[in-house]
Coordinates of C-alpha atoms in Angstrom, one line a residue:
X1 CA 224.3 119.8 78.5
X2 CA 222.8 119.0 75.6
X3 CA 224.2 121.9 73.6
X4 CA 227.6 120.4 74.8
X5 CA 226.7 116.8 73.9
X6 CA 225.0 118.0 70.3
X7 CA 229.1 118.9 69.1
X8 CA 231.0 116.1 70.8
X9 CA 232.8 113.8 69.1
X10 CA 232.4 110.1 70.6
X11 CA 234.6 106.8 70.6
X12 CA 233.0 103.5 69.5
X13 CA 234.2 100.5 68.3
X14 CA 237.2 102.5 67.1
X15 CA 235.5 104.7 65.1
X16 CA 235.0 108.1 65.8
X17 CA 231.0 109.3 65.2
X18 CA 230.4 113.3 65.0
X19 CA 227.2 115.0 65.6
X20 CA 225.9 117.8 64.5
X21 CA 225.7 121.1 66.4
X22 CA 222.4 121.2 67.5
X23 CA 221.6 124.5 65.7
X24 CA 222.7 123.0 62.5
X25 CA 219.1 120.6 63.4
X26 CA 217.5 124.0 64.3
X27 CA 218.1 125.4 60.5
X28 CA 217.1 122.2 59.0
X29 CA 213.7 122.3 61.2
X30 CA 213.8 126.1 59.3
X31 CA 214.6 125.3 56.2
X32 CA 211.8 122.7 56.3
X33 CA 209.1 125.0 57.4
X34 CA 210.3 127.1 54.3
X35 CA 209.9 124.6 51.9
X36 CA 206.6 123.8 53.6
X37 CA 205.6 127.4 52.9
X38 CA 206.6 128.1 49.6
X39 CA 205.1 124.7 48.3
X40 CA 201.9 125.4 49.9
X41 CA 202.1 129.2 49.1
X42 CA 200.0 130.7 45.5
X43 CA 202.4 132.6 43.3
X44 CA 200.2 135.9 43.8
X45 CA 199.7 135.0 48.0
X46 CA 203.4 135.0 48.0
X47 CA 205.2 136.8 51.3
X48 CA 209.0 138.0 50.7
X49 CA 209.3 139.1 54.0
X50 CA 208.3 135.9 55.5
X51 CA 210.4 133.9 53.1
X52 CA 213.1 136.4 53.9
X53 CA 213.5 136.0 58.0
X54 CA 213.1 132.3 57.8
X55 CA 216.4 132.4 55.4
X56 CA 218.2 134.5 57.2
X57 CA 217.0 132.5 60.9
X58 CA 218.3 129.4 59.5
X59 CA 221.8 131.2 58.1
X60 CA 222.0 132.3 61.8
X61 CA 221.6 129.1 63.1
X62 CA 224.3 127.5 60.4
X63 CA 226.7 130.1 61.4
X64 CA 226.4 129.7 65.3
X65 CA 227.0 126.3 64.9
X66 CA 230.2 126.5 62.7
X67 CA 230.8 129.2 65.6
X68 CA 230.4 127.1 68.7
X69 CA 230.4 123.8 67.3
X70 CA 233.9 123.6 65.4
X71 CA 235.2 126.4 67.1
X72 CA 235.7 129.1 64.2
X73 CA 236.2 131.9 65.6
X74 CA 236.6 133.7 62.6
X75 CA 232.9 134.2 62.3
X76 CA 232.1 136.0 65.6
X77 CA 231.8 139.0 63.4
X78 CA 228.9 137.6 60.8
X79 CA 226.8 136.7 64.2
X80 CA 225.9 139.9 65.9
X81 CA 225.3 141.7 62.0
X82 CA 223.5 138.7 61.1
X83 CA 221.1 138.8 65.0
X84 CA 220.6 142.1 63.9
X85 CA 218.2 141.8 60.4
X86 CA 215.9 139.4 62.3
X87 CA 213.7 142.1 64.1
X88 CA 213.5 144.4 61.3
X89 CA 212.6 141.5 59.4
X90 CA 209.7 140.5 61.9
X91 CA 208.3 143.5 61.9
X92 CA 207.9 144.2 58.1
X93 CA 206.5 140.4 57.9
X94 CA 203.6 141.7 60.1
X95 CA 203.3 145.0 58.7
X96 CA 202.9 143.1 55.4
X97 CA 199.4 142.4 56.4
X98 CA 198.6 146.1 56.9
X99 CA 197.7 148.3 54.5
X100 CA 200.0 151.3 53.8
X101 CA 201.2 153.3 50.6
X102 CA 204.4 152.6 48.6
X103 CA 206.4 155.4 49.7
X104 CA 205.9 154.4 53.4
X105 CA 207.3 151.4 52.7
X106 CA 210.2 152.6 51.3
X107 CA 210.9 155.1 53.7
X108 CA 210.2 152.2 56.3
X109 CA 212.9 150.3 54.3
X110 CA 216.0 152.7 54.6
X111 CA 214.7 152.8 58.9
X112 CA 215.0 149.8 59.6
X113 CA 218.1 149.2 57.9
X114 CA 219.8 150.9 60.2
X115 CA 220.1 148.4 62.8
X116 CA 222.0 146.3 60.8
X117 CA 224.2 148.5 59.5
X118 CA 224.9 150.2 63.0
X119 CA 226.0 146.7 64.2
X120 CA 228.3 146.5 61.2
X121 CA 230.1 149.6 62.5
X122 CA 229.9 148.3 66.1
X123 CA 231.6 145.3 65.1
X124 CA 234.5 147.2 62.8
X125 CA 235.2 149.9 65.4
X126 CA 233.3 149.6 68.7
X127 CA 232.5 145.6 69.8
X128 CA 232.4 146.3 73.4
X129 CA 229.1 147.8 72.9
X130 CA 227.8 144.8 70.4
X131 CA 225.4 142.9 73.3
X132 CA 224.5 146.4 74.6
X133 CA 223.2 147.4 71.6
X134 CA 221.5 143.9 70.1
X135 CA 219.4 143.7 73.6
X136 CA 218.4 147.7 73.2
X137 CA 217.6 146.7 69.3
X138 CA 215.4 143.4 70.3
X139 CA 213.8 144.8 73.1
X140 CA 213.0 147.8 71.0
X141 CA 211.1 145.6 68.1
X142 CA 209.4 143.9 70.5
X143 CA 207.9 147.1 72.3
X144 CA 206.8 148.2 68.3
X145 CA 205.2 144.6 68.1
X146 CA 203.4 144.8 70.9
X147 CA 202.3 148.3 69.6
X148 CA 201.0 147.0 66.6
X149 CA 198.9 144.1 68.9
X150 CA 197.1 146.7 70.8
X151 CA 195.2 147.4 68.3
X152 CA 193.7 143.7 68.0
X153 CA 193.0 141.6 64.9
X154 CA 191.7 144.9 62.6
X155 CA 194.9 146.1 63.1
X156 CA 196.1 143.5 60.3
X157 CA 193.6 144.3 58.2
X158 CA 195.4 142.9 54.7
X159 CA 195.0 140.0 56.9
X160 CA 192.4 136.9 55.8
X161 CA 189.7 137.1 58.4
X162 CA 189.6 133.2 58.9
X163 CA 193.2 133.6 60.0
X164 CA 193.6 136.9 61.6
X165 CA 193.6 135.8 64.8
X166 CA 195.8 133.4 64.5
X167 CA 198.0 136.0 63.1
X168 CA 197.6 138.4 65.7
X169 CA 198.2 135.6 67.9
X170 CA 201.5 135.5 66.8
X171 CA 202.1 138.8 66.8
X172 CA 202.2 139.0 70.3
X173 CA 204.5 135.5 70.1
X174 CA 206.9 137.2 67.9
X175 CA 207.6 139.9 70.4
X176 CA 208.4 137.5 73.4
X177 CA 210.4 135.6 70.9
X178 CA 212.3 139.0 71.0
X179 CA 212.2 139.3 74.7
X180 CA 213.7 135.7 75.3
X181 CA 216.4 136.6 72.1
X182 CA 217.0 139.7 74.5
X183 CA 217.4 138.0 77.5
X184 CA 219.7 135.5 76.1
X185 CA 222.1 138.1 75.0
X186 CA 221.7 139.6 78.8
X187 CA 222.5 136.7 80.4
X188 CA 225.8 136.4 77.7
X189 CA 226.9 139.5 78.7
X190 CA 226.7 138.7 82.5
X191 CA 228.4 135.6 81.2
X192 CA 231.3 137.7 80.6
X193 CA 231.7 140.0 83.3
X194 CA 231.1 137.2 85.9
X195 CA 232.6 133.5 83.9
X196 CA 234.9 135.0 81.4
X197 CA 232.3 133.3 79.1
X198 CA 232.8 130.4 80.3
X199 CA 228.9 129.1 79.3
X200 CA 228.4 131.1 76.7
X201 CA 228.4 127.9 74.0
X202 CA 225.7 126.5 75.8
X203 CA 223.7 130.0 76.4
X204 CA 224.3 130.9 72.5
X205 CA 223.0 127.1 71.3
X206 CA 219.9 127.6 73.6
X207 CA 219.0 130.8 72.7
X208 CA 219.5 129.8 69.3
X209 CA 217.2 126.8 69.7
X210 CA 214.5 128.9 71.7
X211 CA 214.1 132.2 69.8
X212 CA 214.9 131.0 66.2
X213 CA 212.5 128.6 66.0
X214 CA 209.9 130.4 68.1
X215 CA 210.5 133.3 65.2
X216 CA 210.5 130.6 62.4
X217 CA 206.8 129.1 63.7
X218 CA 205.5 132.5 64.0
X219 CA 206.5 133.7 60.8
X220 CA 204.8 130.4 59.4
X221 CA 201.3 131.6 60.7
X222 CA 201.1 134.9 60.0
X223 CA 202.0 133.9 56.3
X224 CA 199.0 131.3 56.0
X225 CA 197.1 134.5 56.7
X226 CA 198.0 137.0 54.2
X227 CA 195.4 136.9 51.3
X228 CA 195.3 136.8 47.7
X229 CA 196.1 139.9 46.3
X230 CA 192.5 142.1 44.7
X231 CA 192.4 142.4 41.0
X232 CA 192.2 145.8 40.1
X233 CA 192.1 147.3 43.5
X234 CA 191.2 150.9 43.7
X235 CA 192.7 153.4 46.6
X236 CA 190.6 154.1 49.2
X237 CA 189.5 157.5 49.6
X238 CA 187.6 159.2 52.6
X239 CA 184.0 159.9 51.9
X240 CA 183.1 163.5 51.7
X241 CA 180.2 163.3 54.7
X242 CA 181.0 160.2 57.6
X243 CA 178.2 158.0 57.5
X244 CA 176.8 157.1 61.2
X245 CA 177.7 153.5 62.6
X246 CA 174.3 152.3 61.8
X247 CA 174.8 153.1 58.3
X248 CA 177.6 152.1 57.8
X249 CA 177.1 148.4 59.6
X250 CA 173.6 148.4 57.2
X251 CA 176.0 149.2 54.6
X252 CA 178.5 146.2 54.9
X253 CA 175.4 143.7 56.1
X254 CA 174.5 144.0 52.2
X255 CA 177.8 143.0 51.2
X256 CA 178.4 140.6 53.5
X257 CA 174.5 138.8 53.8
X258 CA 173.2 140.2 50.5
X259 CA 176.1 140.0 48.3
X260 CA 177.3 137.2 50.0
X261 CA 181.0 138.3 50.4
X262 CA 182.0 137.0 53.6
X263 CA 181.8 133.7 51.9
X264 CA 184.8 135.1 50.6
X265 CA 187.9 133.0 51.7
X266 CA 190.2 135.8 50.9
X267 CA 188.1 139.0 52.4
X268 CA 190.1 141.1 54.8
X269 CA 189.4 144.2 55.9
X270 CA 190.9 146.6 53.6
X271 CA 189.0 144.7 50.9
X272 CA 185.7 145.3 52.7
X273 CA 186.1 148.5 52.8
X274 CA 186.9 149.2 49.2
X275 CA 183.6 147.0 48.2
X276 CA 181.8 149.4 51.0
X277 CA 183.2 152.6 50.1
X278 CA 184.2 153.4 53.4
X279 CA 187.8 153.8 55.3
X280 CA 188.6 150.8 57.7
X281 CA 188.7 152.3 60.3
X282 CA 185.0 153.9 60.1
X283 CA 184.1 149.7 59.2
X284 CA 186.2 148.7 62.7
X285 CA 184.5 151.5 64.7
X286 CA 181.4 151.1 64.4
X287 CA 181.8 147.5 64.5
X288 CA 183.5 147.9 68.0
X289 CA 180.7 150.1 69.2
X290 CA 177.3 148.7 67.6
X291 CA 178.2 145.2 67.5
X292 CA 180.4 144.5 70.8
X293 CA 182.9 142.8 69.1
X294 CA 185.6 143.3 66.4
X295 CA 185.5 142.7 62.5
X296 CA 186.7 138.9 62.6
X297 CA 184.7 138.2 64.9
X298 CA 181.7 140.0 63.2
X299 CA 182.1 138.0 59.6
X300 CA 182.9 134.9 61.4
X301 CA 179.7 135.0 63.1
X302 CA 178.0 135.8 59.7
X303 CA 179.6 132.3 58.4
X304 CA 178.6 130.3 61.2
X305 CA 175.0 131.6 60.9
X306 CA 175.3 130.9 57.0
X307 CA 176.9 127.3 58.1
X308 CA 174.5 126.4 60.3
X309 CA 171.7 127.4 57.9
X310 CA 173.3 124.7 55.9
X311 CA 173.3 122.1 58.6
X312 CA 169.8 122.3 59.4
X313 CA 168.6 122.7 56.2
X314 CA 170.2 120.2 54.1
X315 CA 172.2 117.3 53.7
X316 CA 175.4 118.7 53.3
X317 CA 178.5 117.0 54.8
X318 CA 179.9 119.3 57.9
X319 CA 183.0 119.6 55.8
X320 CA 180.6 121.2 52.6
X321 CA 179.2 123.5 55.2
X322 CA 182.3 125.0 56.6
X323 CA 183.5 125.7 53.1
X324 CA 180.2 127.2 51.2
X325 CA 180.3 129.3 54.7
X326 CA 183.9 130.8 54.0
X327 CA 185.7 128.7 56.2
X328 CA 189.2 127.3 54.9
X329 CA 190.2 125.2 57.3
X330 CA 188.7 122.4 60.0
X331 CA 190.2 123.9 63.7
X332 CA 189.3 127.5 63.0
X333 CA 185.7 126.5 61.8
X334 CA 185.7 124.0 64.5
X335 CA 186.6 126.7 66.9
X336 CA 184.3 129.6 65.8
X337 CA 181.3 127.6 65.4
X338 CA 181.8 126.4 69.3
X339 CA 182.4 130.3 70.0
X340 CA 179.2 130.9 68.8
X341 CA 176.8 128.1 69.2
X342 CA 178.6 126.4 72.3
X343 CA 178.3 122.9 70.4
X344 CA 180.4 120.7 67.7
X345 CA 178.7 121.5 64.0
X346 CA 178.0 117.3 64.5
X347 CA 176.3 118.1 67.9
X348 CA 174.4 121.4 66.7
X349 CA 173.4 119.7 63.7
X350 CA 171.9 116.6 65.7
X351 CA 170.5 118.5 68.6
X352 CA 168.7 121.1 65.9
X353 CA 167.2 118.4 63.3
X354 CA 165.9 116.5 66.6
X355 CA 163.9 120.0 67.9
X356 CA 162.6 120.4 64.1
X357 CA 161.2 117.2 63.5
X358 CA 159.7 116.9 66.9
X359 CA 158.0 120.2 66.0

C-alpha cells in the first residue's frame, strides 16, 4: 500500500501534486550515507568497493522507480544486470578488509564478473531464466559471506580492531540482506506463475526499500573499520622454525604493553603481525588457545586495563582516557570497558578511587 501510494498522483484544490516513488527516497537515503562516508573518509583510508556498491544500490533504486513508478518499461532490462553487481560488490567490500596478494585480486576480479555478465546474456537471449538465476546468484554470495563470518572477527584482519566487530557484525547482516533480496525475487516469481504479476510493483518497491538499504547501512560500517594504510609495509613471510603459543603471545605482549602499540587507533591484525614477525594466523591461534578469547577481544582488553590505569591514577577526563587507551569512539569504549569491568568508566572510576582512599 504504501509502495502504491508513494507513485500516485492526487487531486487537490485543482492542482495535481506527484510524489515520488518511494525508491527514488531510498537512493537519496543512499546517496546521503555516501556523501556521509566520503566526507568523513581520509584520502589514504579510502574504500572503492564501498563507494562503489552504495552507487550502484542507489542507481538501482533510481531505475526501479522510473520502472514501477512511471511505468517505463523500457528499462526492465537494466534491472536484473544492474541486481546482479550488488553481491559481487559486497563481497569484495568485505574481502577489502582481508589481506591477500595482488594477483588474487585480480583473478577474483574477472570471477566475480561473471555474474553480471551472465545476466546480460540471460536478458539478450534467455529472460525466462532471469529470477532463477538472480535468487541462485544472491543466495550463493550470501552462503560465501557467511563463509567468510565463521571465521570470527580475525577473519578481517586488515580490519581496525576498535571496529572489527562491528564489521563482522555486519558481515553476517550483509548476507541476510542477500537472503531477503533472494526471497523477494522468489516471491516475484511466484508472483507470476500464480497473479500474472499482478503485485509485483509493490513486491519490487519493498524489496527495494528492505535489502538496498539494509546493504547501504552495512556497507557504511564495515568502511568505518578499514584502517589507514602502513607506510612502508613489508610482506609477511613465514618464520623458518614456528614459535610455541607462549612465545609468540610473550612476543606480541611486548609490542602491545611494552611498545605500547595497541594504543594504536589503526592496529589490525595483519599489522601486528608484521611488527611481530609472525603470520596471523600463528598471532590468532594461539590467542584462541592461551588466552580464551580472540585478537579483538585480546587488545581491547589491553586498552581497558591501560584506560582504567588512567582513571584511577589521574585526573584525566573519561573521554582523555578512552583516547590515550586506543579507543576512537564513545559506544565501543563504552561497550568494552562494561565487557570487561561490568561498570560505566564514571562508575569504575568512582567505585575504585573510593576503595583507594579508604585504604
Amino acid at each position: 500500500m504504501l509502495a502504491r501510494l508513494s507513485s500516485a498522483s492526487l487531486s487537490f484544490e485543482g492542482h495535481v501534486l506527484i510524489f515520488l516513488p518511494l525508491p527514488f527516497v531510498v537512493a537519496l537515503l543512499l546517496l546521503v550515507l555516501l556523501a556521509f562516508v566520503l566526507h568523513g573518509d581520509e584520502p589514504a583510508r579510502r574504500n572503492r568497493p564501498f563507494y562503489a556498491l552504495l552507487t550502484l544500490c542507489a542507481l538501482q533504486s533510481v531505475i526501479v522507480g522510473l520502472r514501477w513508478g512511471y511505468d517505463l518499461a523500457a528499462l526492465k532490462f537494466a534491472l536484473p544486470v544492474l541486481a546482479s553487481g550488488v553481491p559481487p560488490l559486497v563481497l569484495a567490500s568485505f574481502h577489502s578488509l582481508i589481506r591477500k596478494d595482488e594477483r588474487s585480486v585480480a583473478a577474483a576480479g574477472w570471477v566475480h564478473a561473471a555474474p553480471t555478465i551472465g545476466m546480460l546474456v540471460l536478458v539478450l537471449f534467455a529472460p525466462r531464466y532471469i529470477d532463477f538465476a538472480l535468487i541462485v546468484e544472491y543466495v550463493g554470495y550470501a552462503l560465501a559471506l557467511l563463509n567468510l563470518a565463521r571465521v570470527g572477527t580475525d577473519a578481517l584482519d586488515e580490519a581496525r580492531f576498535e571496529g572489527a566487530t562491528a564489521a563482522h557484525r555486519a558481515l553476517l547482516i550483509a548476507a541476510f540482506s542477500l537472503c531477503l533480496s533472494a526471497l523477494f525475487d522468489l516471491a516475484i516469481l511466484l508472483d507470476f506463475e500464480w497473479t500474472k504479476g499482478a503485485n509485483i510493483g509493490l513486491i519490487v518497491s519493498n524489496a527495494n526499500l528492505l535489502g538496498l538499504l539494509f546493504i547501504g547501512l552495512t556497507a557504511v560500517v564495515a568502511d568505518r573499520a578499514r584502517a589507514l594504510p602502513a607506510a612502508g609495509a613489508v610482506a609477511e613471510e613465514d618464520p623458518v622454525a614456528t614459535p610455541q603459543d607462549r612465545e609468540i603471545l610473550d612476543r606480541i605482549e611486548r609490542l602491545l604493553v611494552g611498545q605500547k602499540l595497541a594504543r594504536d587507533e589503526n592496529l589490525t591484525l595483519s599489522r601486528l603481525a608484521r611488527r611481530a614477525g609472525l603470520p596471523a594466523r600463528q598471532i590468532s591461534a594461539a590467542v584462541n588457545r592461551l588466552a580464551g578469547k580472540n585478537v579483538s577481544q585480546y587488545i581491547n582488553e589491553i586498552r581497558i586495563a591501560e584506560a582504567c590505569r588512567l582513571l584511577r591514577e589521574t585526573d584525566m577526563s573519561v573521554t582523555a582516557a578512552m583516547l590515550e587507551s586506543g579507543f576512537q569512539t564513545k559506544s565501543n569504549f563504552n561497550r568494552e570497558f562494561r565487557r570487561v569491568t561490568a561498570l560505566s568508566p564514571v562508575a569504575w572510576r568512582e567505585q575504585n578511587r573510593a576503595g583507594s582512599l579508604a585504604a
